[in-house]
Amino acid sequence: MSDSNQESGCGCHGDTQKAAKDPAYRRALWIVVILNVGFGLIELVGGFLADSQALKADSLDFLGDGSITFVGLLALSWAERTRAKVALTQGIFLALLGVWVLGMAVWRAMNAVPPEAELMGGIGIAALAVNVTAALVLAKFREGGDAQARAIWLFSRNDAINNVAVIIAAGLVFWLESAWPDLLVAAAIAVVFLHSAWEIIGDARKELSEPR
């Protein structure tokens, strides 16, 4: 299978020829990197200010997506096995994040304190806007046969669903005056991390096991 036609569920392997020939595609990926990393840092601070585990988990999702896209950009000209090794490392890192987020949600459940619902909901709405923007930026590339653009577009779409869950949890926290909706959403995001990590690691191991 040639590098230019390679597809991977992890979204770490793009169409190298398309990336080289289409400046708009590279610009779109850079926009996604900036949006994810920039807002991920903002949301992480907001998570601590609001004392929300769901916001902290979602911020790590933003930072993870941004870093994977950035490494994908750097790896476009790398050898296939090198990209597979990078993907394997990314998958392991994502799995560790998932375990950490899940552990923090369980630990906080023992000392559950309701987060600041208004701040949590406001940041959740802003996060949804960022993910929708990222999805729109990549929408025109998702059918072009490029695995990376298509996968990142799907990540942005799925992340938007997580953001809706955060917004709903904020409403429930405000209504019930309970921390449990926040903790449950954080745990759900952690499970998404672990599922994505499983797929990434599986894809990478399969590629590394193939004959050179």
Short mmCIF file of C-alpha atoms in Angstrom, two decimals, residues 59-178:
data_model
loop_
_atom_site.label_atom_id
_atom_site.label_comp_id
_atom_site.label_asym_id
_atom_site.label_seq_id
_atom_site.Cartn_x
_atom_site.Cartn_y
_atom_site.Cartn_z
CA SER A 59 -9.52 20.17 27.62
CA LEU A 60 -7.22 17.14 27.47
CA ASP A 61 -9.28 15.92 24.53
CA PHE A 62 -8.63 19.24 22.75
CA LEU A 63 -4.90 19.10 23.54
CA GLY A 64 -4.69 15.46 22.45
CA ASP A 65 -6.40 16.11 19.13
CA GLY A 66 -4.24 19.16 18.51
CA SER A 67 -1.01 17.32 19.26
CA ILE A 68 -1.99 14.33 17.11
CA THR A 69 -2.81 16.64 14.20
CA PHE A 70 0.47 18.54 14.68
CA VAL A 71 2.54 15.35 14.75
CA GLY A 72 0.58 14.16 11.71
CA LEU A 73 1.64 17.30 9.86
CA LEU A 74 5.29 16.77 10.80
CA ALA A 75 5.10 13.09 9.88
CA LEU A 76 3.77 13.56 6.36
CA SER A 77 7.24 13.13 4.89
CA TRP A 78 8.40 10.43 7.31
CA ALA A 79 8.78 6.73 6.48
CA GLU A 80 5.73 4.53 6.98
CA ARG A 81 7.18 2.51 9.88
CA THR A 82 8.34 5.68 11.63
CA ARG A 83 4.81 7.09 11.44
CA ALA A 84 3.44 3.83 12.80
CA LYS A 85 5.82 4.00 15.78
CA VAL A 86 4.75 7.59 16.43
CA ALA A 87 1.10 6.51 16.27
CA LEU A 88 1.80 3.71 18.77
CA THR A 89 3.35 6.22 21.17
CA GLN A 90 0.38 8.55 20.74
CA GLY A 91 -2.03 5.70 21.47
CA ILE A 92 -0.22 4.73 24.66
CA PHE A 93 -0.16 8.37 25.80
CA LEU A 94 -3.89 8.72 25.09
CA ALA A 95 -4.59 5.55 27.09
CA LEU A 96 -2.65 6.94 30.05
CA LEU A 97 -4.68 10.15 29.84
CA GLY A 98 -7.88 8.13 29.87
CA VAL A 99 -6.82 6.16 32.93
CA TRP A 100 -5.78 9.37 34.72
CA VAL A 101 -9.07 11.17 33.95
CA LEU A 102 -11.09 8.13 35.05
CA GLY A 103 -9.05 7.85 38.25
CA MET A 104 -9.54 11.54 39.02
CA ALA A 105 -13.30 11.23 38.49
CA VAL A 106 -13.44 8.29 40.91
CA TRP A 107 -11.31 10.13 43.47
CA ARG A 108 -13.44 13.28 43.22
CA ALA A 109 -16.57 11.16 43.63
CA MET A 110 -15.43 10.47 47.19
CA ASN A 111 -15.36 14.20 47.89
CA ALA A 112 -17.95 15.43 45.40
CA VAL A 113 -18.34 19.22 45.33
CA PRO A 114 -20.59 20.82 42.68
CA PRO A 115 -18.61 22.88 40.15
CA GLU A 116 -19.46 26.41 39.07
CA ALA A 117 -22.33 25.54 36.74
CA GLU A 118 -22.53 28.91 34.97
CA LEU A 119 -18.80 28.99 34.13
CA MET A 120 -18.88 25.31 33.18
CA GLY A 121 -21.80 25.84 30.81
CA GLY A 122 -20.27 28.97 29.24
CA ILE A 123 -16.97 27.24 28.52
CA GLY A 124 -18.87 24.22 27.19
CA ILE A 125 -20.72 26.45 24.70
CA ALA A 126 -17.42 28.05 23.61
CA ALA A 127 -15.87 24.59 23.19
CA LEU A 128 -18.78 23.54 21.01
CA ALA A 129 -18.26 26.61 18.80
CA VAL A 130 -14.54 25.78 18.42
CA ASN A 131 -15.23 22.17 17.44
CA VAL A 132 -17.93 23.16 14.96
CA THR A 133 -15.47 25.65 13.42
CA ALA A 134 -12.79 22.96 13.13
CA ALA A 135 -15.27 20.57 11.52
CA LEU A 136 -16.33 23.22 9.00
CA VAL A 137 -12.70 24.02 8.14
CA LEU A 138 -12.09 20.37 7.23
CA ALA A 139 -15.53 19.57 5.82
CA LYS A 140 -14.54 20.13 2.19
CA PHE A 141 -11.59 17.73 2.52
CA ARG A 142 -13.38 14.82 4.21
CA GLU A 143 -14.52 13.25 0.93
CA GLY A 144 -11.26 13.82 -0.91
CA GLY A 145 -9.79 10.41 -0.08
CA ASP A 146 -7.44 11.69 2.61
CA ALA A 147 -7.56 9.59 5.77
CA GLN A 148 -6.09 12.23 8.03
CA ALA A 149 -8.48 15.03 7.08
CA ARG A 150 -11.46 12.69 7.20
CA ALA A 151 -10.48 11.28 10.60
CA ILE A 152 -9.79 14.69 12.14
CA TRP A 153 -13.12 15.95 10.81
CA LEU A 154 -14.80 12.99 12.52
CA PHE A 155 -12.89 13.71 15.73
CA SER A 156 -14.14 17.32 15.69
CA ARG A 157 -17.70 16.15 15.07
CA ASN A 158 -17.51 13.60 17.89
CA ASP A 159 -15.90 16.15 20.20
CA ALA A 160 -18.85 18.45 19.55
CA ILE A 161 -21.08 15.69 20.93
CA ASN A 162 -18.90 15.64 24.07
CA ASN A 163 -19.34 19.41 24.35
CA VAL A 164 -23.12 19.05 24.23
CA ALA A 165 -22.81 16.52 27.05
CA VAL A 166 -20.76 19.02 29.09
CA ILE A 167 -23.40 21.73 28.52
CA ILE A 168 -26.20 19.37 29.58
CA ALA A 169 -24.17 18.34 32.64
CA ALA A 170 -23.73 22.01 33.57
CA GLY A 171 -27.49 22.47 33.43
CA LEU A 172 -28.02 19.40 35.62
CA VAL A 173 -25.37 20.58 38.10
CA PHE A 174 -27.19 23.91 38.38
CA TRP A 175 -30.61 22.28 38.68
CA LEU A 176 -29.69 19.44 41.06
CA GLU A 177 -26.87 21.25 42.89
CA SER A 178 -24.90 18.03 42.57
#
